[in-house]
């Protein structure tokens, strides 16, 4: 193991190799996180690093200086990083997850969401690494919630279709892999528009302009730190328990529409909400979306895996740096 560590130090920048010489008694647990520059991947990388895993994260456009720059569309690059790092676990977060972008660039989206995922699965299986493929509640049509893992998928959008094809190819190429489906995510963002929950905060704070908000689609906003914890717990449990494979669901348990999310933000930060208007029609434009794709999480719950950050607390933690009223911010948080 120590020899392996020394070898790894040659291939990866010192900052990426966390085990120190005096830590040799600590199990050498290596995890590769794809999409480590993204909303979920950042939280996953941090969760493993904070819990004594040797983590390497890869990104693409935002990779440098913290992460490895790997174009996952290149099968040779995928093989190289997996063969060189030889992780015990791979958490595959990289994807094109904006439904409207998937519709407008279908070939690129299919390549990243399906072919790349299949390639990562094949390479992970070859070295015996556990793989978690991140998927979505959008593989369901939302007509018969709550959904269990074995319920029949019926994606409405091309995004949902590519993620479902990705699931199937991953499990075909790596039967011991896990698929983890999650709904709308939120957490610490670099910019408010990085995430479809936090982007609402801009409209909430602009109280001089009427903001029409969807009050049709049922959402279960889920904190990325909670999903990251699930990924780590599954990976650790899997070391002893080979039954940790196949499809799993994780989700927050607070049901709300985007209009209700906006009202909650206004309430948490004591901001006006009279400019927020509820729109109860279904989506008129853009990719089709399921009305209520609530995920049943009992499989993970029965394993004692998972945590749920209360939504108001999660919002407070990730939004306060973006509060325009700096005086109010100082009064409350300092
Ligand atoms: N966000 C949600 O609400 C949500 C809901 C359900 C499921 N999910 C699933 O959760 C996973 C993570 O989503 P997210 O919101 O964290 O996505 P995200 O913030 O959009 O991040 C996407 C990641 O993919 C990387 N990437 C894109 N093209 C790449 C390429 N050619 N080579 C290497 N890396 C590439 C990006 O790297 P760079 O930015 O460095 O280029 C980035 O790290 C996805 O599988 C998604 O389908 C997300």
Coordinates of N, CA and C in Angstrom, one line a residue, residues 46-181:
X46 N -15.7 16.9 -1.3 CA -15.4 17.4 0.1 C -15.8 16.3 1.1
X47 N -17.0 15.7 0.9 CA -17.4 14.7 1.9 C -16.4 13.5 2.0
X48 N -15.9 13.0 0.9 CA -14.9 11.9 1.0 C -13.6 12.4 1.6
X49 N -13.2 13.6 1.1 CA -11.9 14.1 1.6 C -12.0 14.3 3.2
X50 N -13.1 14.9 3.6 CA -13.3 15.1 5.1 C -13.4 13.8 5.9
X51 N -13.6 12.7 5.2 CA -13.8 11.5 6.0 C -12.7 10.4 5.6
X52 N -11.5 11.0 5.5 CA -10.3 10.1 5.4 C -10.2 9.2 4.2
X53 N -10.8 9.7 3.1 CA -10.6 9.0 1.8 C -9.5 9.8 1.0
X54 N -8.8 9.1 0.2 CA -7.9 9.8 -0.7 C -8.7 10.1 -2.0
X55 N -9.0 11.3 -2.2 CA -9.9 11.7 -3.2 C -9.2 12.4 -4.4
X56 N -9.5 12.0 -5.6 CA -9.1 12.8 -6.8 C -10.4 13.2 -7.5
X57 N -10.5 14.5 -7.8 CA -11.7 15.0 -8.5 C -11.3 15.4 -9.9
X58 N -12.2 15.2 -10.8 CA -11.9 15.7 -12.2 C -13.0 16.6 -12.7
X59 N -12.6 17.6 -13.4 CA -13.5 18.5 -14.1 C -13.0 18.7 -15.5
X60 N -13.6 19.7 -16.1 CA -13.1 20.0 -17.5 C -12.9 21.5 -17.6
X61 N -13.9 22.3 -17.9 CA -13.7 23.7 -18.1 C -13.2 24.4 -16.8
X62 N -13.7 24.0 -15.7 CA -13.4 24.7 -14.4 C -12.3 23.9 -13.6
X63 N -11.7 22.9 -14.2 CA -10.8 22.0 -13.4 C -9.7 22.6 -12.7
X64 N -8.9 23.5 -13.4 CA -7.7 24.0 -12.8 C -8.0 25.1 -11.8
X65 N -7.2 25.3 -10.7 CA -6.1 24.5 -10.4 C -6.3 23.4 -9.4
X66 N -7.6 23.2 -8.9 CA -7.8 22.3 -7.8 C -7.9 20.8 -8.3
X67 N -8.4 20.6 -9.5 CA -8.8 19.3 -10.0 C -8.1 18.8 -11.2
X68 N -8.1 17.5 -11.5 CA -7.6 17.0 -12.7 C -8.4 17.4 -13.9
X69 N -7.8 17.9 -15.0 CA -8.6 18.2 -16.2 C -8.7 17.0 -17.1
X70 N -9.9 16.5 -17.2 CA -10.0 15.2 -18.0 C -11.3 15.4 -18.9
X71 N -11.1 15.3 -20.2 CA -12.3 15.4 -21.1 C -12.9 14.0 -21.1
X72 N -14.0 13.8 -20.4 CA -14.6 12.5 -20.3 C -15.2 12.0 -21.6
X73 N -15.3 12.9 -22.6 CA -15.8 12.4 -23.9 C -14.7 11.6 -24.6
X74 N -13.5 11.6 -24.1 CA -12.4 10.9 -24.7 C -12.1 9.6 -23.9
X75 N -12.5 8.4 -24.5 CA -12.4 7.1 -23.8 C -11.0 6.8 -23.3
X76 N -10.0 7.3 -24.1 CA -8.6 7.1 -23.7 C -8.3 7.8 -22.4
X77 N -8.8 9.0 -22.3 CA -8.6 9.8 -21.0 C -9.3 9.2 -19.8
X78 N -10.4 8.6 -20.1 CA -11.2 8.0 -19.0 C -10.4 6.8 -18.5
X79 N -9.9 6.0 -19.5 CA -9.1 4.8 -19.1 C -7.8 5.1 -18.4
X80 N -7.2 6.2 -18.8 CA -5.9 6.6 -18.2 C -6.1 6.9 -16.8
X81 N -7.1 7.8 -16.5 CA -7.2 8.2 -15.0 C -7.6 7.1 -14.1
X82 N -8.5 6.2 -14.7 CA -8.9 5.1 -13.8 C -7.8 4.1 -13.6
X83 N -7.1 3.8 -14.7 CA -5.9 2.8 -14.6 C -4.8 3.3 -13.7
X84 N -4.5 4.6 -13.8 CA -3.4 5.2 -13.0 C -3.8 5.4 -11.5
X85 N -5.0 5.8 -11.3 CA -5.3 6.1 -9.9 C -5.8 4.8 -9.2
X86 N -6.4 3.9 -9.9 CA -7.0 2.7 -9.4 C -7.8 2.9 -8.1
X87 N -8.9 3.6 -8.3 CA -9.8 3.9 -7.1 C -10.6 2.7 -6.7
X88 N -11.0 2.6 -5.4 CA -11.9 1.5 -5.0 C -13.3 1.9 -5.3
X89 N -13.5 3.3 -5.4 CA -14.9 3.8 -5.7 C -14.8 4.9 -6.7
X90 N -15.8 5.0 -7.6 CA -15.9 6.0 -8.5 C -17.3 6.6 -8.4
X91 N -17.4 7.9 -8.1 CA -18.7 8.6 -8.1 C -18.8 9.5 -9.3
X92 N -19.7 9.0 -10.2 CA -19.8 9.7 -11.5 C -20.9 10.7 -11.5
X93 N -20.5 12.0 -11.3 CA -21.4 13.1 -11.2 C -21.5 13.9 -12.5
X94 N -20.5 13.8 -13.4 CA -20.4 14.6 -14.6 C -21.6 14.2 -15.5
X95 N -22.2 15.3 -16.0 CA -23.4 15.0 -17.0 C -23.8 16.4 -17.6
X96 N -24.6 16.3 -18.6 CA -25.3 17.5 -19.1 C -26.7 17.4 -18.5
X97 N -27.0 18.2 -17.5 CA -28.2 18.0 -16.7 C -29.2 19.2 -17.0
X98 N -28.9 20.1 -17.9 CA -29.9 21.1 -18.1 C -30.8 20.7 -19.3
X99 N -32.1 20.3 -18.9 CA -33.0 19.7 -19.9 C -33.1 20.5 -21.2
X100 N -33.0 21.8 -21.2 CA -33.2 22.6 -22.4 C -31.9 22.5 -23.3
X101 N -30.7 22.4 -22.6 CA -29.5 22.3 -23.4 C -29.5 20.9 -24.0
X102 N -29.9 19.9 -23.3 CA -30.0 18.5 -23.9 C -30.8 18.5 -25.1
X103 N -32.0 19.2 -25.1 CA -32.9 19.2 -26.3 C -32.2 19.9 -27.5
X104 N -31.4 20.9 -27.2 CA -30.8 21.7 -28.3 C -29.5 21.1 -28.8
X105 N -28.8 20.3 -27.9 CA -27.6 19.6 -28.3 C -27.6 18.1 -28.0
X106 N -28.5 17.4 -28.7 CA -28.8 16.0 -28.3 C -27.6 15.1 -28.5
X107 N -26.8 15.3 -29.6 CA -25.7 14.4 -29.8 C -24.6 14.5 -28.7
X108 N -24.3 15.7 -28.4 CA -23.3 15.9 -27.3 C -23.8 15.4 -26.0
X109 N -25.1 15.6 -25.7 CA -25.7 15.2 -24.4 C -25.7 13.7 -24.3
X110 N -26.1 13.0 -25.4 CA -26.1 11.6 -25.4 C -24.7 11.0 -25.2
X111 N -23.7 11.6 -25.9 CA -22.3 11.1 -25.7 C -21.9 11.2 -24.3
X112 N -22.2 12.4 -23.6 CA -21.7 12.6 -22.2 C -22.5 11.7 -21.3
X113 N -23.9 11.8 -21.4 CA -24.7 11.1 -20.4 C -24.8 9.6 -20.6
X114 N -24.6 9.1 -21.9 CA -24.8 7.7 -22.1 C -23.4 7.0 -22.4
X115 N -22.8 7.4 -23.5 CA -21.5 6.7 -23.9 C -20.4 6.8 -22.8
X116 N -20.2 8.1 -22.3 CA -19.2 8.3 -21.3 C -19.5 7.5 -20.1
X117 N -20.8 7.4 -19.7 CA -21.1 6.7 -18.5 C -20.8 5.2 -18.7
X118 N -21.2 4.7 -19.9 CA -20.9 3.3 -20.2 C -19.4 3.0 -20.1
X119 N -18.6 3.9 -20.6 CA -17.2 3.8 -20.7 C -16.6 3.7 -19.2
X120 N -17.1 4.7 -18.4 CA -16.6 4.7 -17.0 C -17.0 3.4 -16.3
X121 N -18.2 2.9 -16.6 CA -18.6 1.6 -16.0 C -17.7 0.5 -16.4
X122 N -17.4 0.4 -17.7 CA -16.5 -0.7 -18.2 C -15.1 -0.6 -17.5
X123 N -14.6 0.6 -17.5 CA -13.2 0.7 -16.9 C -13.3 0.5 -15.4
X124 N -14.3 0.9 -14.7 CA -14.4 0.6 -13.2 C -14.6 -0.9 -13.0
X125 N -15.4 -1.5 -13.8 CA -15.5 -3.0 -13.6 C -14.2 -3.7 -13.8
X126 N -13.4 -3.2 -14.8 CA -12.2 -3.9 -15.1 C -11.2 -3.9 -13.9
X127 N -11.2 -2.8 -13.1 CA -10.3 -2.8 -12.0 C -11.0 -3.2 -10.7
X128 N -12.3 -3.6 -10.7 CA -13.0 -4.0 -9.5 C -13.4 -2.8 -8.7
X129 N -13.6 -1.6 -9.2 CA -14.0 -0.5 -8.4 C -15.5 -0.4 -8.3
X130 N -16.0 0.0 -7.2 CA -17.5 0.2 -7.0 C -17.8 1.5 -7.7
X131 N -18.9 1.6 -8.4 CA -19.3 2.8 -9.2 C -20.7 3.2 -8.8
X132 N -20.8 4.5 -8.5 CA -22.1 5.1 -8.3 C -22.4 6.1 -9.5
X133 N -23.4 5.8 -10.2 CA -23.8 6.6 -11.3 C -25.0 7.5 -10.9
X134 N -24.8 8.8 -10.9 CA -25.9 9.7 -10.4 C -27.0 9.8 -11.5
X135 N -28.2 9.6 -11.1 CA -29.3 9.7 -12.0 C -30.4 10.7 -11.4
X136 N -31.6 10.6 -12.0 CA -32.5 11.7 -11.8 C -34.0 11.1 -11.7
X137 N -34.8 11.9 -10.9 CA -36.3 11.5 -10.9 C -36.9 11.8 -12.2
X138 N -36.2 12.5 -13.2 CA -36.8 12.8 -14.5 C -36.9 11.6 -15.4
X139 N -36.5 10.4 -14.9 CA -36.7 9.2 -15.7 C -38.1 8.7 -15.5
X140 N -38.9 9.3 -14.6 CA -40.3 8.9 -14.4 C -41.2 10.0 -15.0
X141 N -42.4 9.6 -15.4 CA -43.3 10.6 -16.0 C -44.1 11.4 -15.0
X142 N -44.0 11.1 -13.7 CA -44.7 11.9 -12.7 C -46.2 11.6 -12.5
X143 N -46.7 10.6 -13.1 CA -48.2 10.4 -13.0 C -48.6 9.4 -11.8
X144 N -47.6 8.6 -11.3 CA -48.0 7.7 -10.2 C -47.0 7.7 -9.1
X145 N -46.8 8.8 -8.4 CA -45.9 8.9 -7.3 C -46.4 8.2 -6.1
X146 N -45.6 7.9 -5.0 CA -44.2 7.9 -5.1 C -43.6 6.7 -5.8
X147 N -42.4 6.9 -6.4 CA -41.8 5.8 -7.2 C -40.8 5.0 -6.4
X148 N -40.9 3.7 -6.5 CA -39.9 2.8 -6.0 C -38.9 2.5 -7.0
X149 N -37.8 1.9 -6.6 CA -36.6 1.7 -7.5 C -37.0 0.8 -8.8
X150 N -38.0 -0.1 -8.5 CA -38.3 -1.0 -9.7 C -39.5 -0.6 -10.5
X151 N -40.0 0.6 -10.1 CA -41.2 1.1 -10.9 C -40.8 1.4 -12.4
X152 N -41.7 1.3 -13.3 CA -41.4 1.4 -14.7 C -41.1 2.9 -15.0
X153 N -39.9 3.1 -15.6 CA -39.6 4.5 -16.0 C -40.3 4.9 -17.3
X154 N -40.5 6.2 -17.4 CA -41.1 6.7 -18.7 C -40.7 8.1 -18.8
X155 N -39.5 8.4 -19.2 CA -39.0 9.8 -19.2 C -39.8 10.6 -20.2
X156 N -40.1 11.9 -19.9 CA -40.8 12.8 -20.8 C -39.9 13.6 -21.6
X157 N -38.7 13.8 -21.1 CA -37.7 14.7 -21.8 C -36.5 13.9 -22.3
X158 N -35.8 14.5 -23.3 CA -34.6 13.9 -23.8 C -33.6 13.7 -22.7
X159 N -33.5 14.7 -21.8 CA -32.6 14.6 -20.6 C -32.9 13.3 -19.8
X160 N -34.2 13.1 -19.5 CA -34.6 11.9 -18.8 C -34.2 10.6 -19.5
X161 N -34.5 10.7 -20.8 CA -34.2 9.5 -21.7 C -32.7 9.2 -21.7
X162 N -31.8 10.3 -21.8 CA -30.4 10.0 -21.8 C -29.9 9.5 -20.5
X163 N -30.5 10.0 -19.4 CA -30.1 9.5 -18.1 C -30.5 8.0 -17.9
X164 N -31.7 7.7 -18.4 CA -32.1 6.3 -18.3 C -31.3 5.4 -19.1
X165 N -31.0 5.8 -20.3 CA -30.1 5.0 -21.2 C -28.7 4.8 -20.5
X166 N -28.2 5.9 -19.8 CA -27.0 5.8 -19.1 C -27.1 4.8 -17.9
X167 N -28.2 4.8 -17.2 CA -28.4 3.8 -16.1 C -28.2 2.4 -16.7
X168 N -28.9 2.2 -17.8 CA -29.0 0.8 -18.3 C -27.6 0.3 -18.8
X169 N -26.9 1.3 -19.5 CA -25.6 0.9 -20.0 C -24.6 0.7 -18.8
X170 N -24.7 1.5 -17.8 CA -23.8 1.4 -16.6 C -24.0 0.0 -16.0
X171 N -25.3 -0.4 -15.8 CA -25.6 -1.7 -15.1 C -25.2 -2.9 -16.0
X172 N -25.3 -2.6 -17.4 CA -24.9 -3.7 -18.3 C -23.4 -3.9 -18.3
X173 N -22.7 -2.8 -18.3 CA -21.2 -2.9 -18.3 C -20.6 -3.2 -17.0
X174 N -21.3 -2.9 -15.9 CA -20.8 -3.1 -14.5 C -22.0 -3.6 -13.6
X175 N -22.3 -4.9 -13.7 CA -23.5 -5.3 -12.9 C -23.4 -5.1 -11.4
X176 N -22.2 -4.8 -10.9 CA -22.1 -4.5 -9.4 C -22.2 -3.0 -9.1
X177 N -22.4 -2.2 -10.1 CA -22.5 -0.8 -9.9 C -23.8 -0.4 -9.2
X178 N -23.9 0.9 -8.8 CA -25.1 1.4 -8.2 C -25.5 2.6 -9.0
X179 N -26.9 2.8 -9.1 CA -27.5 4.0 -9.7 C -28.1 4.7 -8.5
X180 N -27.8 6.0 -8.4 CA -28.5 6.7 -7.3 C -29.3 7.9 -8.0
X181 N -30.6 7.7 -7.9 CA -31.5 8.7 -8.4 C -31.9 9.8 -7.4

